[in-house]
Amino acid sequence: MKNINITIAFRFFKKDRLFAFINLIGLSIGLACVFFISLYIIDESSYDNFVDGDIYRVALNRQMPNESHDFAITPAPLCITFKNEFPAIEEASRALFTPEIDFKVENEEKEISFRENSILFADSSFIELLSIPVINGIEEPLTQPYSAVFTDQFALKYFNSIDVVGQKILINDTVEYTITAVVEDVSNKSHLDFGILLSWNSFPNVDNPGFEWVTYNAYNYVKLAPNIKPEDFEKQMATIVSNYIGPQIERILNRPFEEYESAGNIHNFYLQKVNDIHLHSRLTHEVKPNGDFQYMLLFGVIGLFILLVAAINFTNLSTARSIKRAKEVGVRKTLGSTKQSLFVQFFIESAIMCLVAGFIAVVLFIVFLPDFNQLASKDLSISQVNWVVQLPIFVAIIVLLSLMSGAYPSLFISSFNVVKILKGQVTQGKNKNALRNALVIIQFSLSIFLIIGTVVINRQVDYLINKNVGYDKDHILTVNNAYLLETNFVPYKNQLEQIPGVESVSTSIQVPGRQVFALTFQVSGRSSTERYRAQSITGDRGFMSTYEFEIVEGRGYEPLRNDSLSVIVNESAVKLLGWDDPIGKKILPATFQSEVEVVGVVKDFHFTSLHEEIGPLLLFSYDLNNFIEFNNNYPTTFNIRISETADVQNVIGMMSDKWSTLVHDQSIDYAFLNQEYEELYRTEIRFGDIFMVFAIMAIFIALIGLIGLSSFFAIQKTREIGIRKVLGAPVGNLVLIMSKDFIKLLLVANLISWPVAYYALNRWLQNYPYDITISLDIFFIAGGTSLFLVLLATGYQSIKSAMINPVKSIRID
């Protein structure tokens, strides 16, 4: 019996090719999109899964007068203190990032010099505590001083092999480290990001209990003892503040710690589960940019939308074509078929359709996975799919889709009354039309929501990228790692200034848009316990003019002045400090020996991304020659302003040529500031691109379903159209008659989706301090686009039916 049902199903698919094609296309694309989204969600949810679930990172909420910050980095002595004084801690470990370090290695071919910044100094227990997989090497490979651990990718990169245990590397031409182990590169699946681990105990006096309690520079991790709850241990951590941080602050300020706290300076340590960091943590000084749980959740909702749109297509087309199958149902019932057997027949047809669509979806998934990886900036592969777990999930999705899309049509068609069928009195009835119309409205509403979402998200991304940030980022080129020039630093700067098209050249320690340096300070004349925090940028005397920052009060830095004890503040700093007349005021930064005097106020500009509001900023300056002599080192960056008419490629070529003659073992590292700025919003750009692609897929599925639905309706109204044409109705009126029902449903869908979209997207925009306004034109764009698509889908079939010879239309049986 089952074989007969399957045979009948395939015969019907062959006979009604339009129905089969539309449903296969819709279901296949819908399922493929769901597979992509599922794999994306699974990947995002799998970060740090190799780490024991009871491992936590210590974070710090630091409150100061008028502001609060949450830090991923905490004082380095926490780790030893946890081990020595807290029975609730089973194990603790820590790591800190280093600046870029020069290395020399010898592989089987030659000696290689390189510079890397993917480096962590880590405790001996770091690898074991975080369960980082070890490929080969000794046990506890970071125990001895001057030990190094390479990831397998870095070992292949520099030694062309992972069998590198025992190899030596030379750091900064002075210190030799021995490779003691090779570990798996977990950077793509972890909040961590490193290529090399160096032993922490290579530092002298690193474990002095009083070392840097007021400096945040380390990532501290703990494993709680059994039966210890995180919230209970967080209460115990309060003793760290009173026993260690308080006394050190008292020594620095010469004031009671209670007075310091009463002024609004609070330290609150808390725990973050390592498995949750990637999706739920956006603290200051994260190891690298994390994912976003809201984005993952939204992609899951889009996947459900697409699946729902595909199921609605199937349901609507099945019920719409039910009249064509009325005679078949009547004959089969007359020959003895029961309602149950007819239900099984039609449900098998739905299941077969979904299974074939599922197979096609898997093929599409495999074929387009590289394109999805490029779109999502992922490195997903078929080998990552855990088929034991995920295949049943995919099968369940297909079964669920079969039930969603096939159960009602099967029940509906099999319930036809045989007497009415044979008398030719079968109609779908008002209730059936009402259900179909409701499904069409839902489909339209989802499509309109996605159109509005696409417009809003892309406008917000464009706003973030193109907003005036307070300086001309479009004509600034930076040359990084400038200190590699060493004694050729000043000659190279002079050569840059002679290149045609270069308007100015300055040097700096920090660059706007990159992570700038934060410091605390006190204001002269106010209590030393009244501390403030600001970001700072330090550059030479020409730095501000290169960036064309606007001075709104006082003066800027001048070439012939000695401004070593001067500072320029931004408007936000003036507001924070409550100064009516800031010029001449003095502050004492925590790292300075003397007070510095405010000589100017710069107009607020965005020195970080638009994810953060503009905060207080201090701009310091140095004389280049004095900087080199005093520090016995060189600034990190050249900032080059290029004229609008310059031949940029010629400028880059001349910069590179001059660099290569002075630095032989490192190629020039340059960057366009506007491109770096755009990278700050890579997450939003990627999210917008993915959202738009899946929105287009959902709208396409809805569109082809609408085409199929309109074709069935056109067949039903062929005789009506013929009569109207005989009576003189023009083609335009006939097209309107064919489309008006859909237009009414579209109007209802707009009325439903507009307020829902406004509420949801407005909530999303609240994540940004600087955002667009959801203006009325966005909804008109969505309404107009949806109307155009409806007319496009129904228009062709309407015109085709209207152009048929009315004699033939009326004579249709």
mmCIF file of C-alpha atoms in Angstrom, residues 436-705:
data_model
loop_
_atom_site.group_PDB
_atom_site.id
_atom_site.type_symbol
_atom_site.label_atom_id
_atom_site.label_comp_id
_atom_site.label_asym_id
_atom_site.label_seq_id
_atom_site.Cartn_x
_atom_site.Cartn_y
_atom_site.Cartn_z
ATOM 1 C CA ARG A 436 -5.244 31.006 3.791
ATOM 2 C CA ASN A 437 -5.524 34.789 3.958
ATOM 3 C CA ALA A 438 -4.224 34.735 7.530
ATOM 4 C CA LEU A 439 -1.223 32.707 6.430
ATOM 5 C CA VAL A 440 -0.569 35.120 3.557
ATOM 6 C CA ILE A 441 -0.740 38.049 5.999
ATOM 7 C CA ILE A 442 1.765 36.336 8.284
ATOM 8 C CA GLN A 443 4.050 35.713 5.314
ATOM 9 C CA PHE A 444 3.768 39.311 4.145
ATOM 10 C CA SER A 445 4.310 40.617 7.683
ATOM 11 C CA LEU A 446 7.516 38.628 8.106
ATOM 12 C CA SER A 447 8.795 39.806 4.729
ATOM 13 C CA ILE A 448 8.005 43.465 5.496
ATOM 14 C CA PHE A 449 9.685 43.149 8.900
ATOM 15 C CA LEU A 450 12.824 41.813 7.229
ATOM 16 C CA ILE A 451 12.786 44.614 4.640
ATOM 17 C CA ILE A 452 12.506 47.236 7.397
ATOM 18 C CA GLY A 453 15.231 45.467 9.400
ATOM 19 C CA THR A 454 17.561 45.389 6.405
ATOM 20 C CA VAL A 455 17.113 49.115 5.766
ATOM 21 C CA VAL A 456 17.545 50.093 9.440
ATOM 22 C CA ILE A 457 20.612 47.903 10.002
ATOM 23 C CA ASN A 458 22.352 49.106 6.842
ATOM 24 C CA ARG A 459 21.575 52.738 7.659
ATOM 25 C CA GLN A 460 22.983 52.302 11.158
ATOM 26 C CA VAL A 461 26.153 50.679 9.810
ATOM 27 C CA ASP A 462 26.549 53.458 7.224
ATOM 28 C CA TYR A 463 26.018 56.014 9.981
ATOM 29 C CA LEU A 464 28.709 54.435 12.157
ATOM 30 C CA ILE A 465 31.207 54.334 9.305
ATOM 31 C CA ASN A 466 30.506 57.738 7.762
ATOM 32 C CA LYS A 467 29.707 59.873 10.815
ATOM 33 C CA ASN A 468 31.907 62.928 11.235
ATOM 34 C CA VAL A 469 34.290 61.831 13.993
ATOM 35 C CA GLY A 470 35.827 65.264 14.538
ATOM 36 C CA TYR A 471 38.898 64.869 12.338
ATOM 37 C CA ASP A 472 39.604 64.050 8.712
ATOM 38 C CA LYS A 473 40.285 60.320 8.852
ATOM 39 C CA ASP A 474 40.009 59.916 5.077
ATOM 40 C CA HIS A 475 43.408 61.439 4.291
ATOM 41 C CA ILE A 476 45.535 59.986 7.092
ATOM 42 C CA LEU A 477 47.966 57.136 6.510
ATOM 43 C CA THR A 478 49.850 55.549 9.409
ATOM 44 C CA VAL A 479 53.159 53.708 9.356
ATOM 45 C CA ASN A 480 53.299 51.341 12.310
ATOM 46 C CA ASN A 481 56.250 49.789 14.146
ATOM 47 C CA ALA A 482 58.199 52.973 13.456
ATOM 48 C CA TYR A 483 60.683 52.181 16.245
ATOM 49 C CA LEU A 484 62.182 49.466 14.021
ATOM 50 C CA LEU A 485 63.992 52.285 12.216
ATOM 51 C CA GLU A 486 66.024 52.989 15.364
ATOM 52 C CA THR A 487 68.751 55.502 14.473
ATOM 53 C CA ASN A 488 67.179 55.985 11.036
ATOM 54 C CA PHE A 489 63.936 57.217 12.624
ATOM 55 C CA VAL A 490 64.496 60.960 12.108
ATOM 56 C CA PRO A 491 66.065 60.590 8.618
ATOM 57 C CA TYR A 492 63.072 58.516 7.495
ATOM 58 C CA LYS A 493 60.657 61.138 8.849
ATOM 59 C CA ASN A 494 62.528 63.778 6.871
ATOM 60 C CA GLN A 495 62.330 61.638 3.722
ATOM 61 C CA LEU A 496 58.571 61.165 4.192
ATOM 62 C CA GLU A 497 58.094 64.922 4.303
ATOM 63 C CA GLN A 498 59.785 65.232 0.887
ATOM 64 C CA ILE A 499 57.429 62.803 -0.894
ATOM 65 C CA PRO A 500 55.124 64.617 -3.388
ATOM 66 C CA GLY A 501 51.562 64.636 -2.079
ATOM 67 C CA VAL A 502 52.523 64.431 1.603
ATOM 68 C CA GLU A 503 51.237 67.506 3.436
ATOM 69 C CA SER A 504 52.510 66.769 6.936
ATOM 70 C CA VAL A 505 54.154 64.042 9.003
ATOM 71 C CA SER A 506 53.910 63.614 12.768
ATOM 72 C CA THR A 507 54.775 60.891 15.265
ATOM 73 C CA SER A 508 52.757 59.517 18.175
ATOM 74 C CA ILE A 509 52.448 56.764 20.754
ATOM 75 C CA GLN A 510 48.702 56.288 20.240
ATOM 76 C CA VAL A 511 46.382 56.753 17.275
ATOM 77 C CA PRO A 512 42.682 57.749 17.412
ATOM 78 C CA GLY A 513 40.441 54.771 16.748
ATOM 79 C CA ARG A 514 42.861 52.286 18.266
ATOM 80 C CA GLN A 515 42.895 51.345 21.923
ATOM 81 C CA VAL A 516 44.252 54.437 23.659
ATOM 82 C CA PHE A 517 45.997 54.624 27.014
ATOM 83 C CA ALA A 518 43.898 55.133 30.157
ATOM 84 C CA LEU A 519 45.144 56.829 33.306
ATOM 85 C CA THR A 520 43.804 58.232 36.542
ATOM 86 C CA PHE A 521 44.521 61.715 37.814
ATOM 87 C CA GLN A 522 43.672 64.170 40.543
ATOM 88 C CA VAL A 523 42.886 67.856 40.220
ATOM 89 C CA SER A 524 45.067 70.458 41.891
ATOM 90 C CA GLY A 525 43.279 72.014 44.838
ATOM 91 C CA ARG A 526 40.943 69.067 45.331
ATOM 92 C CA SER A 527 41.271 66.151 47.711
ATOM 93 C CA SER A 528 43.695 63.434 46.574
ATOM 94 C CA THR A 529 40.911 60.909 47.118
ATOM 95 C CA GLU A 530 38.855 62.589 44.393
ATOM 96 C CA ARG A 531 40.227 60.570 41.489
ATOM 97 C CA TYR A 532 39.215 60.790 37.841
ATOM 98 C CA ARG A 533 39.879 58.538 34.869
ATOM 99 C CA ALA A 534 40.569 59.627 31.293
ATOM 100 C CA GLN A 535 41.981 58.277 28.083
ATOM 101 C CA SER A 536 45.180 59.833 26.803
ATOM 102 C CA ILE A 537 46.980 60.264 23.505
ATOM 103 C CA THR A 538 50.603 61.370 23.244
ATOM 104 C CA GLY A 539 52.119 62.795 20.074
ATOM 105 C CA ASP A 540 54.734 65.244 18.908
ATOM 106 C CA ARG A 541 54.193 68.965 18.390
ATOM 107 C CA GLY A 542 52.770 68.460 14.891
ATOM 108 C CA PHE A 543 50.354 65.668 15.829
ATOM 109 C CA MET A 544 47.275 67.833 16.401
ATOM 110 C CA SER A 545 47.757 69.859 13.223
ATOM 111 C CA THR A 546 48.191 66.649 11.186
ATOM 112 C CA TYR A 547 44.789 65.455 12.393
ATOM 113 C CA GLU A 548 43.328 68.972 12.232
ATOM 114 C CA PHE A 549 41.749 68.813 15.676
ATOM 115 C CA GLU A 550 39.786 71.962 16.466
ATOM 116 C CA ILE A 551 40.934 74.081 19.427
ATOM 117 C CA VAL A 552 37.903 75.777 21.020
ATOM 118 C CA GLU A 553 39.684 77.467 23.911
ATOM 119 C CA GLY A 554 43.286 78.334 24.712
ATOM 120 C CA ARG A 555 45.959 77.130 22.324
ATOM 121 C CA GLY A 556 47.378 74.038 20.720
ATOM 122 C CA TYR A 557 50.918 72.725 20.929
ATOM 123 C CA GLU A 558 53.485 74.964 19.254
ATOM 124 C CA PRO A 559 56.850 73.898 17.796
ATOM 125 C CA LEU A 560 58.979 76.425 19.712
ATOM 126 C CA ARG A 561 57.322 76.037 23.123
ATOM 127 C CA ASN A 562 58.397 73.648 25.846
ATOM 128 C CA ASP A 563 55.102 71.886 26.575
ATOM 129 C CA SER A 564 56.455 68.929 28.518
ATOM 130 C CA LEU A 565 54.388 70.018 31.543
ATOM 131 C CA SER A 566 51.312 71.026 29.540
ATOM 132 C CA VAL A 567 48.139 69.169 28.690
ATOM 133 C CA ILE A 568 45.230 69.797 26.342
ATOM 134 C CA VAL A 569 41.860 68.419 27.423
ATOM 135 C CA ASN A 570 38.683 67.799 25.470
ATOM 136 C CA GLU A 571 35.258 69.292 26.123
ATOM 137 C CA SER A 572 34.056 66.140 27.881
ATOM 138 C CA ALA A 573 36.897 66.401 30.401
ATOM 139 C CA VAL A 574 35.964 70.026 31.098
ATOM 140 C CA LYS A 575 32.368 68.976 31.655
ATOM 141 C CA LEU A 576 33.375 66.068 33.909
ATOM 142 C CA LEU A 577 35.560 68.308 36.085
ATOM 143 C CA GLY A 578 33.034 71.144 36.239
ATOM 144 C CA TRP A 579 35.470 73.818 35.082
ATOM 145 C CA ASP A 580 34.067 77.171 33.930
ATOM 146 C CA ASP A 581 37.534 78.440 32.988
ATOM 147 C CA PRO A 582 39.808 75.441 32.338
ATOM 148 C CA ILE A 583 42.873 77.319 31.018
ATOM 149 C CA GLY A 584 45.566 77.406 33.685
ATOM 150 C CA LYS A 585 44.048 74.604 35.777
ATOM 151 C CA LYS A 586 46.450 71.872 36.879
ATOM 152 C CA ILE A 587 46.130 68.099 37.217
ATOM 153 C CA LEU A 588 48.415 65.342 38.462
ATOM 154 C CA PRO A 589 48.272 62.143 36.364
ATOM 155 C CA ALA A 590 49.051 58.971 38.316
ATOM 156 C CA THR A 591 52.189 58.201 36.290
ATOM 157 C CA PHE A 592 53.627 61.742 36.428
ATOM 158 C CA GLN A 593 56.041 63.193 38.965
ATOM 159 C CA SER A 594 54.795 66.770 38.513
ATOM 160 C CA GLU A 595 51.526 68.534 37.847
ATOM 161 C CA VAL A 596 50.683 69.548 34.282
ATOM 162 C CA GLU A 597 48.881 72.713 33.266
ATOM 163 C CA VAL A 598 45.863 72.889 30.950
ATOM 164 C CA VAL A 599 46.803 75.142 28.017
ATOM 165 C CA GLY A 600 43.942 74.367 25.629
ATOM 166 C CA VAL A 601 40.598 72.695 25.085
ATOM 167 C CA VAL A 602 40.025 70.608 21.963
ATOM 168 C CA LYS A 603 36.577 70.084 20.487
ATOM 169 C CA ASP A 604 35.232 66.610 21.284
ATOM 170 C CA PHE A 605 36.182 63.993 18.700
ATOM 171 C CA HIS A 606 35.692 60.227 18.623
ATOM 172 C CA PHE A 607 39.009 58.742 19.719
ATOM 173 C CA THR A 608 37.340 55.344 20.214
ATOM 174 C CA SER A 609 34.570 53.684 18.241
ATOM 175 C CA LEU A 610 30.973 54.872 18.281
ATOM 176 C CA HIS A 611 30.167 51.925 20.531
ATOM 177 C CA GLU A 612 31.212 54.252 23.351
ATOM 178 C CA GLU A 613 30.250 57.798 24.195
ATOM 179 C CA ILE A 614 32.994 60.389 23.977
ATOM 180 C CA GLY A 615 34.708 60.417 27.349
ATOM 181 C CA PRO A 616 37.351 62.642 28.926
ATOM 182 C CA LEU A 617 40.617 62.822 26.990
ATOM 183 C CA LEU A 618 44.063 64.206 27.790
ATOM 184 C CA LEU A 619 46.414 65.127 24.933
ATOM 185 C CA PHE A 620 50.115 65.228 25.785
ATOM 186 C CA SER A 621 52.977 66.356 23.593
ATOM 187 C CA TYR A 622 56.722 65.798 23.348
ATOM 188 C CA ASP A 623 59.671 67.202 21.469
ATOM 189 C CA LEU A 624 60.826 64.355 19.231
ATOM 190 C CA ASN A 625 64.557 64.762 19.867
ATOM 191 C CA ASN A 626 64.053 64.993 23.627
ATOM 192 C CA PHE A 627 61.754 61.956 23.555
ATOM 193 C CA ILE A 628 64.382 59.832 21.805
ATOM 194 C CA GLU A 629 67.161 60.990 24.117
ATOM 195 C CA PHE A 630 65.192 60.626 27.358
ATOM 196 C CA ASN A 631 63.524 57.265 26.593
ATOM 197 C CA ASN A 632 66.347 55.760 24.565
ATOM 198 C CA ASN A 633 63.539 54.556 22.325
ATOM 199 C CA TYR A 634 61.340 55.803 19.514
ATOM 200 C CA PRO A 635 57.639 56.573 19.006
ATOM 201 C CA THR A 636 55.544 53.779 17.551
ATOM 202 C CA THR A 637 53.750 55.486 14.675
ATOM 203 C CA PHE A 638 54.159 57.947 11.828
ATOM 204 C CA ASN A 639 50.956 59.847 10.998
ATOM 205 C CA ILE A 640 50.992 61.073 7.389
ATOM 206 C CA ARG A 641 48.462 63.499 5.939
ATOM 207 C CA ILE A 642 48.090 63.045 2.182
ATOM 208 C CA SER A 643 46.614 65.749 -0.026
ATOM 209 C CA GLU A 644 43.338 65.084 -1.833
ATOM 210 C CA THR A 645 45.056 65.328 -5.241
ATOM 211 C CA ALA A 646 47.964 63.038 -4.358
ATOM 212 C CA ASP A 647 48.738 59.828 -6.235
ATOM 213 C CA VAL A 648 48.246 57.541 -3.236
ATOM 214 C CA GLN A 649 49.871 54.491 -4.813
ATOM 215 C CA ASN A 650 52.928 56.569 -5.713
ATOM 216 C CA VAL A 651 53.137 57.813 -2.116
ATOM 217 C CA ILE A 652 52.914 54.253 -0.771
ATOM 218 C CA GLY A 653 55.499 53.041 -3.270
ATOM 219 C CA MET A 654 58.006 55.728 -2.289
ATOM 220 C CA MET A 655 57.335 55.147 1.439
ATOM 221 C CA SER A 656 57.957 51.424 1.002
ATOM 222 C CA ASP A 657 61.115 51.893 -1.053
ATOM 223 C CA LYS A 658 62.629 54.276 1.465
ATOM 224 C CA TRP A 659 61.676 51.931 4.332
ATOM 225 C CA SER A 660 63.231 48.870 2.683
ATOM 226 C CA THR A 661 66.558 50.653 2.312
ATOM 227 C CA LEU A 662 66.655 51.335 6.060
ATOM 228 C CA VAL A 663 64.995 48.223 7.562
ATOM 229 C CA HIS A 664 66.075 44.989 5.910
ATOM 230 C CA ASP A 665 64.366 42.266 7.946
ATOM 231 C CA GLN A 666 60.874 43.766 8.379
ATOM 232 C CA SER A 667 58.554 44.991 5.635
ATOM 233 C CA ILE A 668 56.703 48.250 6.095
ATOM 234 C CA ASP A 669 53.410 48.047 7.988
ATOM 235 C CA TYR A 670 51.085 50.835 6.892
ATOM 236 C CA ALA A 671 47.348 51.377 7.221
ATOM 237 C CA PHE A 672 44.713 53.817 6.025
ATOM 238 C CA LEU A 673 42.987 55.314 9.026
ATOM 239 C CA ASN A 674 39.532 55.248 7.401
ATOM 240 C CA GLN A 675 39.911 51.533 6.688
ATOM 241 C CA GLU A 676 41.004 50.861 10.271
ATOM 242 C CA TYR A 677 38.037 52.877 11.440
ATOM 243 C CA GLU A 678 35.721 50.752 9.327
ATOM 244 C CA GLU A 679 37.199 47.621 10.915
ATOM 245 C CA LEU A 680 35.900 48.836 14.295
ATOM 246 C CA TYR A 681 32.433 48.002 12.986
ATOM 247 C CA ARG A 682 33.311 44.692 11.369
ATOM 248 C CA THR A 683 30.813 42.914 13.645
ATOM 249 C CA GLU A 684 27.990 45.228 12.571
ATOM 250 C CA ILE A 685 28.992 45.033 8.903
ATOM 251 C CA ARG A 686 29.070 41.246 9.039
ATOM 252 C CA PHE A 687 25.768 41.126 10.904
ATOM 253 C CA GLY A 688 24.158 43.480 8.374
ATOM 254 C CA ASP A 689 25.427 41.422 5.437
ATOM 255 C CA ILE A 690 24.181 38.140 6.901
ATOM 256 C CA PHE A 691 20.833 39.666 7.841
ATOM 257 C CA MET A 692 20.384 41.078 4.341
ATOM 258 C CA VAL A 693 21.232 37.783 2.602
ATOM 259 C CA PHE A 694 18.810 35.767 4.729
ATOM 260 C CA ALA A 695 16.161 38.483 4.403
ATOM 261 C CA ILE A 696 16.484 38.287 0.618
ATOM 262 C CA MET A 697 16.151 34.505 0.813
ATOM 263 C CA ALA A 698 12.990 34.751 2.922
ATOM 264 C CA ILE A 699 11.486 37.367 0.605
ATOM 265 C CA PHE A 700 12.396 35.268 -2.442
ATOM 266 C CA ILE A 701 10.677 32.231 -0.938
ATOM 267 C CA ALA A 702 7.589 34.301 -0.230
ATOM 268 C CA LEU A 703 7.712 35.748 -3.753
ATOM 269 C CA ILE A 704 7.802 32.427 -5.573
ATOM 270 C CA GLY A 705 5.005 31.175 -3.322
#
